[in-house]
Coordinates of N, CA and C in Angstrom, one line a residue:
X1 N -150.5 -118.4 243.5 CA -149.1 -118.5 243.4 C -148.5 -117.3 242.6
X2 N -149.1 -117.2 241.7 CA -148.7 -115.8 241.0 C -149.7 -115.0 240.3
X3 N -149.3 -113.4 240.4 CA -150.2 -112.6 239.8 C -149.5 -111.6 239.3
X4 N -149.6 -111.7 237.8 CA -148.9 -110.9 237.0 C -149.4 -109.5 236.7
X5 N -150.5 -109.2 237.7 CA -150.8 -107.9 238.0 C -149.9 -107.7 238.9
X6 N -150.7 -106.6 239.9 CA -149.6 -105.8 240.4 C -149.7 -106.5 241.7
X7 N -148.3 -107.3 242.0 CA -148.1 -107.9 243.6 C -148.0 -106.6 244.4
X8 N -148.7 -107.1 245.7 CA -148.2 -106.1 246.7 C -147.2 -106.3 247.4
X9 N -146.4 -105.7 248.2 CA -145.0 -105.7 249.0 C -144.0 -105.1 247.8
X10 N -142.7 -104.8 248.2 CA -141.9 -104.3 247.0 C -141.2 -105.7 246.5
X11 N -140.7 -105.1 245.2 CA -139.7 -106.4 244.6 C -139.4 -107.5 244.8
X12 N -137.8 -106.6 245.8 CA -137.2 -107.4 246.9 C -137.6 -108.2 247.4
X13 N -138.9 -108.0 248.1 CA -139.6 -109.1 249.1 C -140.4 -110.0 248.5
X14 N -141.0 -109.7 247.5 CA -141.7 -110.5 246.2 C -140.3 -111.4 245.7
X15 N -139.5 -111.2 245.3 CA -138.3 -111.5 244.5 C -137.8 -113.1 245.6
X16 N -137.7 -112.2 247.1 CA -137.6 -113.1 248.4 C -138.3 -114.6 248.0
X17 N -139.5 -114.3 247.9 CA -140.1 -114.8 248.1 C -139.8 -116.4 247.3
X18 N -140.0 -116.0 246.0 CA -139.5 -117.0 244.7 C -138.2 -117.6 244.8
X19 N -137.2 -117.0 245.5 CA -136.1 -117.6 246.2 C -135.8 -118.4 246.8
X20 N -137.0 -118.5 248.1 CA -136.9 -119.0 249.1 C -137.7 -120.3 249.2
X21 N -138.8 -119.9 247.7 CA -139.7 -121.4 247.6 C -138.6 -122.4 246.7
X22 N -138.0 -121.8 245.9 CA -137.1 -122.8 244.8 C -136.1 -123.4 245.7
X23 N -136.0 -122.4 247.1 CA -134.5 -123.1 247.5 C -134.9 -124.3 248.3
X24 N -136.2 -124.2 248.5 CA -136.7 -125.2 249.4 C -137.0 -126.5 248.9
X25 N -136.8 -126.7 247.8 CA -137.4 -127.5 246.5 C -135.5 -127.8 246.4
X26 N -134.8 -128.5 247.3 CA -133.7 -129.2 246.9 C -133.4 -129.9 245.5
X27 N -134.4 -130.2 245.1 CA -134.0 -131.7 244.0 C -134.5 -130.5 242.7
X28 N -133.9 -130.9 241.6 CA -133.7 -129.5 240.2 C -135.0 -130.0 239.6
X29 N -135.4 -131.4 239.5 CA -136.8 -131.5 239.0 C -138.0 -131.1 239.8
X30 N -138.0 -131.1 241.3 CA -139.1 -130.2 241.7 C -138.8 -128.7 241.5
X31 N -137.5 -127.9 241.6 CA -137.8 -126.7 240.8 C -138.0 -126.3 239.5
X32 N -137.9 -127.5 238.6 CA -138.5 -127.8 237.2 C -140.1 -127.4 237.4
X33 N -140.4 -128.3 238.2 CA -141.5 -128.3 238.2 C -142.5 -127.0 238.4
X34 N -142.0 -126.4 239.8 CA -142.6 -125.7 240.0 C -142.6 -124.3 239.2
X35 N -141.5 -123.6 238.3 CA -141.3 -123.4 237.0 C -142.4 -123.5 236.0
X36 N -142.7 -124.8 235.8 CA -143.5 -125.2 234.6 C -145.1 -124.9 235.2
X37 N -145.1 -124.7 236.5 CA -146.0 -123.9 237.1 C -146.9 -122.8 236.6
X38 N -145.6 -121.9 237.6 CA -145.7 -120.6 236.7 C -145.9 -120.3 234.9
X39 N -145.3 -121.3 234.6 CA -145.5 -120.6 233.2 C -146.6 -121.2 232.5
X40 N -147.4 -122.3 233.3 CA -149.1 -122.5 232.6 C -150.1 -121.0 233.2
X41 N -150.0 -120.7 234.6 CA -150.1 -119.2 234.9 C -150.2 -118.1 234.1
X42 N -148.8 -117.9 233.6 CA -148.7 -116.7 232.7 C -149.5 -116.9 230.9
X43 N -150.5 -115.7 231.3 CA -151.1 -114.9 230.2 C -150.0 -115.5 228.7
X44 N -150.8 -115.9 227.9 CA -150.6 -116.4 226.6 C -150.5 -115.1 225.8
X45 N -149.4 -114.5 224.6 CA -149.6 -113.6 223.7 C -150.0 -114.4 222.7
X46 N -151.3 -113.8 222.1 CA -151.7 -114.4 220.9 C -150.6 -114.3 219.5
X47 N -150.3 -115.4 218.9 CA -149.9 -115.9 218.0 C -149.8 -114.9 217.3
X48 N -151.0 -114.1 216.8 CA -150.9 -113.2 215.6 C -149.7 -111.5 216.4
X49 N -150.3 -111.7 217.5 CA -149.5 -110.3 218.8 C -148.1 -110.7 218.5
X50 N -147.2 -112.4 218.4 CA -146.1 -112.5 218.3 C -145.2 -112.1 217.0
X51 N -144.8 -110.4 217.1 CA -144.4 -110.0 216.3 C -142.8 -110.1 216.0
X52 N -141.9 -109.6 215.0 CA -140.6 -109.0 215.7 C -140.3 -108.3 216.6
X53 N -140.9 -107.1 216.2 CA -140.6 -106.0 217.0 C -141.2 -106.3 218.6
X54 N -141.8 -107.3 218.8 CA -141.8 -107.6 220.5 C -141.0 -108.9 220.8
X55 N -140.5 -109.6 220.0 CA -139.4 -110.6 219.9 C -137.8 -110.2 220.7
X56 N -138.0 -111.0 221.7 CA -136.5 -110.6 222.0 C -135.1 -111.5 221.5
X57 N -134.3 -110.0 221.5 CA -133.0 -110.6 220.5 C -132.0 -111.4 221.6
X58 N -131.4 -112.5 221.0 CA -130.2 -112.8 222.0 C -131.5 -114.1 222.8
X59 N -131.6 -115.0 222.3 CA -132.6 -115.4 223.1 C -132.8 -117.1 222.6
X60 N -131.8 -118.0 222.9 CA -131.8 -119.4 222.6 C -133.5 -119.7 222.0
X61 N -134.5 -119.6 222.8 CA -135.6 -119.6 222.5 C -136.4 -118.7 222.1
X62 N -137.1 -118.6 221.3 CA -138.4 -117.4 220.9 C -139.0 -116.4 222.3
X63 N -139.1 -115.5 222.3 CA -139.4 -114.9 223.6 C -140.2 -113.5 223.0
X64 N -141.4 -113.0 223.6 CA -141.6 -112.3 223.1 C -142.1 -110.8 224.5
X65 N -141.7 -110.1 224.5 CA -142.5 -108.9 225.7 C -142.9 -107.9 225.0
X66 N -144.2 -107.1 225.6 CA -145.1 -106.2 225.0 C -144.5 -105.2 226.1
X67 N -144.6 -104.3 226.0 CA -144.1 -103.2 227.3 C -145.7 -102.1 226.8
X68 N -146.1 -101.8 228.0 CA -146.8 -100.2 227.4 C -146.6 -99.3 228.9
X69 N -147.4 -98.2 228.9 CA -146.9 -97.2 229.8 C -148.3 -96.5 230.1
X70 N -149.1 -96.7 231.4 CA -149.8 -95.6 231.6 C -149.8 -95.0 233.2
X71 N -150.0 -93.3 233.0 CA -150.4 -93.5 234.7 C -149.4 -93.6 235.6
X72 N -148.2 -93.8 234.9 CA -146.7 -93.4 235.2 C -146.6 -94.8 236.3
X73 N -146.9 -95.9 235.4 CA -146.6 -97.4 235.4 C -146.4 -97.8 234.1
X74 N -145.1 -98.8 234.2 CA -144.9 -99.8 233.0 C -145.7 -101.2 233.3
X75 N -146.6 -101.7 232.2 CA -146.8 -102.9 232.0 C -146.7 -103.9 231.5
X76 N -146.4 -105.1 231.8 CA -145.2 -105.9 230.7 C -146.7 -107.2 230.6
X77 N -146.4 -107.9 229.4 CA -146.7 -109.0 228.7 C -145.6 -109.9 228.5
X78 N -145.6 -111.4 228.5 CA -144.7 -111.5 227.5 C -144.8 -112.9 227.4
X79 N -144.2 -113.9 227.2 CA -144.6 -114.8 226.4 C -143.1 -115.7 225.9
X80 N -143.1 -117.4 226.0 CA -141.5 -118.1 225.1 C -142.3 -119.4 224.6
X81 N -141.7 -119.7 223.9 CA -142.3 -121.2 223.2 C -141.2 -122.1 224.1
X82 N -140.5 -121.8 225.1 CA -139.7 -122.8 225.9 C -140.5 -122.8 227.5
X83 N -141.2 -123.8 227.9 CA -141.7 -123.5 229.0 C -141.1 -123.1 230.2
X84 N -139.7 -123.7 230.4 CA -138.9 -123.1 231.3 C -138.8 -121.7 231.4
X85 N -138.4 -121.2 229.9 CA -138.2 -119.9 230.5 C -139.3 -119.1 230.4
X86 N -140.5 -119.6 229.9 CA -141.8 -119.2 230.2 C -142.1 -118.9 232.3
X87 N -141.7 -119.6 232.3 CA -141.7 -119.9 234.1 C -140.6 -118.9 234.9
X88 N -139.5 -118.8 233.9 CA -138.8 -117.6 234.9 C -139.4 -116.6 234.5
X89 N -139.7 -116.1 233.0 CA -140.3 -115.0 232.6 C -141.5 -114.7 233.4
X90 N -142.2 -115.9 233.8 CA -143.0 -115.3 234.6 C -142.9 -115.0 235.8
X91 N -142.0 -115.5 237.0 CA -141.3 -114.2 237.9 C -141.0 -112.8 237.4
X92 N -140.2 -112.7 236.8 CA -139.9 -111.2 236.2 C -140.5 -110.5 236.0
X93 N -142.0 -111.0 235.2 CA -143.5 -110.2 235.5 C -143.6 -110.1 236.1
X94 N -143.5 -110.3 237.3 CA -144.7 -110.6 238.6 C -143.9 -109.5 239.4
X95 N -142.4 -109.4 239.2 CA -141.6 -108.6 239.8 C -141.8 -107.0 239.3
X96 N -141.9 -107.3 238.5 CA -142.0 -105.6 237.3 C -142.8 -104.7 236.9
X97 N -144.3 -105.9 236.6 CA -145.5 -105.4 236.1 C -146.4 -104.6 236.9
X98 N -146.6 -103.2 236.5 CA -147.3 -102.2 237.3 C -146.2 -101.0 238.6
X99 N -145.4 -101.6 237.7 CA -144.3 -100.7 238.9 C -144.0 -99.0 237.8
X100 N -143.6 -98.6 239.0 CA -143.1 -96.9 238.2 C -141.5 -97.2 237.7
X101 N -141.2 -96.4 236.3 CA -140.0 -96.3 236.3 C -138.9 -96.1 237.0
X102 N -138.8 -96.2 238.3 CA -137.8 -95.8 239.5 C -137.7 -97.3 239.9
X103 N -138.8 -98.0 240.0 CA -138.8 -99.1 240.7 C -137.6 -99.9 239.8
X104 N -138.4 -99.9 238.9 CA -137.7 -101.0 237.8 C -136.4 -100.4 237.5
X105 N -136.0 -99.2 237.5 CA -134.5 -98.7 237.3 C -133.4 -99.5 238.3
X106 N -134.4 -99.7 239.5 CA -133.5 -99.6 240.9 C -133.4 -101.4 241.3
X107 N -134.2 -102.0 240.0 CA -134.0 -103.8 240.3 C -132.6 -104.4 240.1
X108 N -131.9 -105.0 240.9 CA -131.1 -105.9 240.4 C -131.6 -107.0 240.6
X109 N -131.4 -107.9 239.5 CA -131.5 -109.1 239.6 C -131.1 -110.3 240.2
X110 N -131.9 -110.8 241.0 CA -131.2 -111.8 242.0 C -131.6 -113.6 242.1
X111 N -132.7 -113.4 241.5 CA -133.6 -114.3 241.4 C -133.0 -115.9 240.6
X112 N -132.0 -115.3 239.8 CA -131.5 -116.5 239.0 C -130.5 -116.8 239.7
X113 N -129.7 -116.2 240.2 CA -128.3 -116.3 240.9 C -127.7 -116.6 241.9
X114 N -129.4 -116.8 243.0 CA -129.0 -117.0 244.0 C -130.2 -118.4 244.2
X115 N -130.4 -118.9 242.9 CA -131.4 -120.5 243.0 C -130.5 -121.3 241.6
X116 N -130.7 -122.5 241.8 CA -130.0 -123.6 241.2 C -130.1 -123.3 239.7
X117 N -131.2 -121.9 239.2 CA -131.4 -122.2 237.7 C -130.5 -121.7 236.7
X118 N -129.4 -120.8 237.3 CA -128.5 -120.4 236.3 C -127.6 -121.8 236.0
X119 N -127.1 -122.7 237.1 CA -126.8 -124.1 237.1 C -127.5 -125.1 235.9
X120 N -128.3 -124.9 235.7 CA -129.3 -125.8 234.7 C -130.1 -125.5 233.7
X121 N -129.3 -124.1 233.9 CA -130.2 -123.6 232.1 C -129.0 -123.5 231.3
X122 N -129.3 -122.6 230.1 CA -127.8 -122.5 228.8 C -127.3 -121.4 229.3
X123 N -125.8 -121.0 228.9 CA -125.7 -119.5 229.3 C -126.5 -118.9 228.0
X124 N -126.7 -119.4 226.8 CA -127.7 -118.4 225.9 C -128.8 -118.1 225.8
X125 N -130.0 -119.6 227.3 CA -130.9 -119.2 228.2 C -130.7 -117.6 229.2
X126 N -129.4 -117.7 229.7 CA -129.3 -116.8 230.9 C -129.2 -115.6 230.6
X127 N -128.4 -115.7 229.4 CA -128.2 -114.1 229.0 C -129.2 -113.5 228.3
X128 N -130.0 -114.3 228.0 CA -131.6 -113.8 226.8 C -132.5 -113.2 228.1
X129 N -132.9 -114.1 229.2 CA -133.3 -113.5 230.4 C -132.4 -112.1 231.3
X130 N -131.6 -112.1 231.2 CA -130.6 -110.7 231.6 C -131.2 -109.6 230.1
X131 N -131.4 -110.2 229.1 CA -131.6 -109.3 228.1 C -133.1 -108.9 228.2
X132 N -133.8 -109.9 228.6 CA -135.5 -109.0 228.8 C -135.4 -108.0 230.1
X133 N -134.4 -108.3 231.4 CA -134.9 -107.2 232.4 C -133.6 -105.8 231.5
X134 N -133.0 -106.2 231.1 CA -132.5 -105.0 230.4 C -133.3 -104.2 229.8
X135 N -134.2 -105.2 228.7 CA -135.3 -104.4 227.6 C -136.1 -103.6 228.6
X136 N -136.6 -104.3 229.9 CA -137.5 -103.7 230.8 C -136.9 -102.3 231.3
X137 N -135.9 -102.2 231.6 CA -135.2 -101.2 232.4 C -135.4 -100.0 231.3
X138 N -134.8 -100.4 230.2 CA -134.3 -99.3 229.0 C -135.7 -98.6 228.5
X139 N -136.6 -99.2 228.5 CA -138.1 -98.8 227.8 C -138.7 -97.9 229.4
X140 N -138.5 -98.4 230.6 CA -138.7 -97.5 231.7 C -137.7 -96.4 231.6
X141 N -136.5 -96.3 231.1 CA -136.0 -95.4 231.5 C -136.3 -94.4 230.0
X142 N -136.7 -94.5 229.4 CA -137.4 -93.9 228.3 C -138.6 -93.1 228.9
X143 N -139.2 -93.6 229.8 CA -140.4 -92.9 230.1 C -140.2 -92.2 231.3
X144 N -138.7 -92.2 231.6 CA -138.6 -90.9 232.9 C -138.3 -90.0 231.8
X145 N -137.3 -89.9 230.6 CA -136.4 -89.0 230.0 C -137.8 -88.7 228.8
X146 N -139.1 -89.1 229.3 CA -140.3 -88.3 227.9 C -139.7 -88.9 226.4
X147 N -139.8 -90.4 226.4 CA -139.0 -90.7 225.5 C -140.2 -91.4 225.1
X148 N -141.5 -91.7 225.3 CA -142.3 -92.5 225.5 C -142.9 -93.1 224.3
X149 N -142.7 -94.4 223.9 CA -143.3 -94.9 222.7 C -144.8 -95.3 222.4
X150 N -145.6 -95.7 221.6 CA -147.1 -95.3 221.6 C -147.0 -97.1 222.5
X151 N -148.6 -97.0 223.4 CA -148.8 -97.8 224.1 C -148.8 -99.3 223.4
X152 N -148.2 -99.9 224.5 CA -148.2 -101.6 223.4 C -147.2 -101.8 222.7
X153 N -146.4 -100.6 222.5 CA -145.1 -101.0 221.9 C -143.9 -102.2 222.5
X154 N -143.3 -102.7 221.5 CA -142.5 -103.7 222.5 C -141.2 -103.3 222.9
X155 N -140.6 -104.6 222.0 CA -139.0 -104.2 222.3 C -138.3 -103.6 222.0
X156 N -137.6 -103.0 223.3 CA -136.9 -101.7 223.0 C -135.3 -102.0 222.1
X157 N -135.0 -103.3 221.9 CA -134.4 -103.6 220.9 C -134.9 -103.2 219.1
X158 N -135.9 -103.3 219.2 CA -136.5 -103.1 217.8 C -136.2 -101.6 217.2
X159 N -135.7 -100.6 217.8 CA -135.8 -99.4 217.8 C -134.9 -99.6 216.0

């Protein structure tokens, strides 16, 4: 169901995809569910890895993303102590992880907006999630402009 390596197909159609399963999932507790899915899936940041500086700001819950860069791909980590948005966070990986800076410049995000979960989460849930694919974007676009921080570095808020 998910692989926070590198999916194949682009984004969009990846992105589709997660769309089209939640929409099918009428009732908010089966897309609860399926949610809390994904986020048993997604890769654990060890405790001691959960730093500030990979802490994202603006974020109702603890949230943490590692960003690094090789090979002229960005790779994301990340990690929430709220399982919900452990579960969206891990779409956004799945959408992101292993793509080139162009890709990830060129994402808008659709995925919350066009399924019941901006309805059912906080706006200080929604806007912490708009603030990791921002961190995503901004740390990619760092590494078109040779702006490149040492590998493993996090958030581009921390600067």
């Amino acid at each position: 169901m998910l692989d926070t390596a590198i999916e194949s197909g682009s984004i969009r159609e990846i992105e589709d995809t997660y769309i089209e399963d939640l929409n099918l999932l009428e009732d908010w507790f089966l897309q609860y569910e399926y949610l809390l899915e994904l986020s048993r899936e997604l890769p654990r940041i060890p405790a001691e890895e959960r730093t500030d500086d990979l802490r994202v700001k603006g974020c109702q819950s603890a949230m943490w993303i590692k960003l690094s860069y090789e090979k002229g791909r960005v790779y994301i980590t990340g990690d929430s102590e709220a399982l919900i948005i452990r579960g969206i966070l891990a779409v956004i990986i799945s959408l992101l992880n292993g793509r080139t800076p162009e890709e990830i410049l060129s994402y808008e995000p659709r995925f919350i907006k066009e399924t019941n979960i901006a309805k059912e989460i906080s706006t200080d849930r929604f806007d912490g999630l708009h603030s990791v694919v921002r961190d995503i974007q901004l740390y990619a676009g760092r590494q078109i402009n040779g702006c490149e921080k040492p590998q493993g570095a996090g958030n581009p808020n921390s600067e």
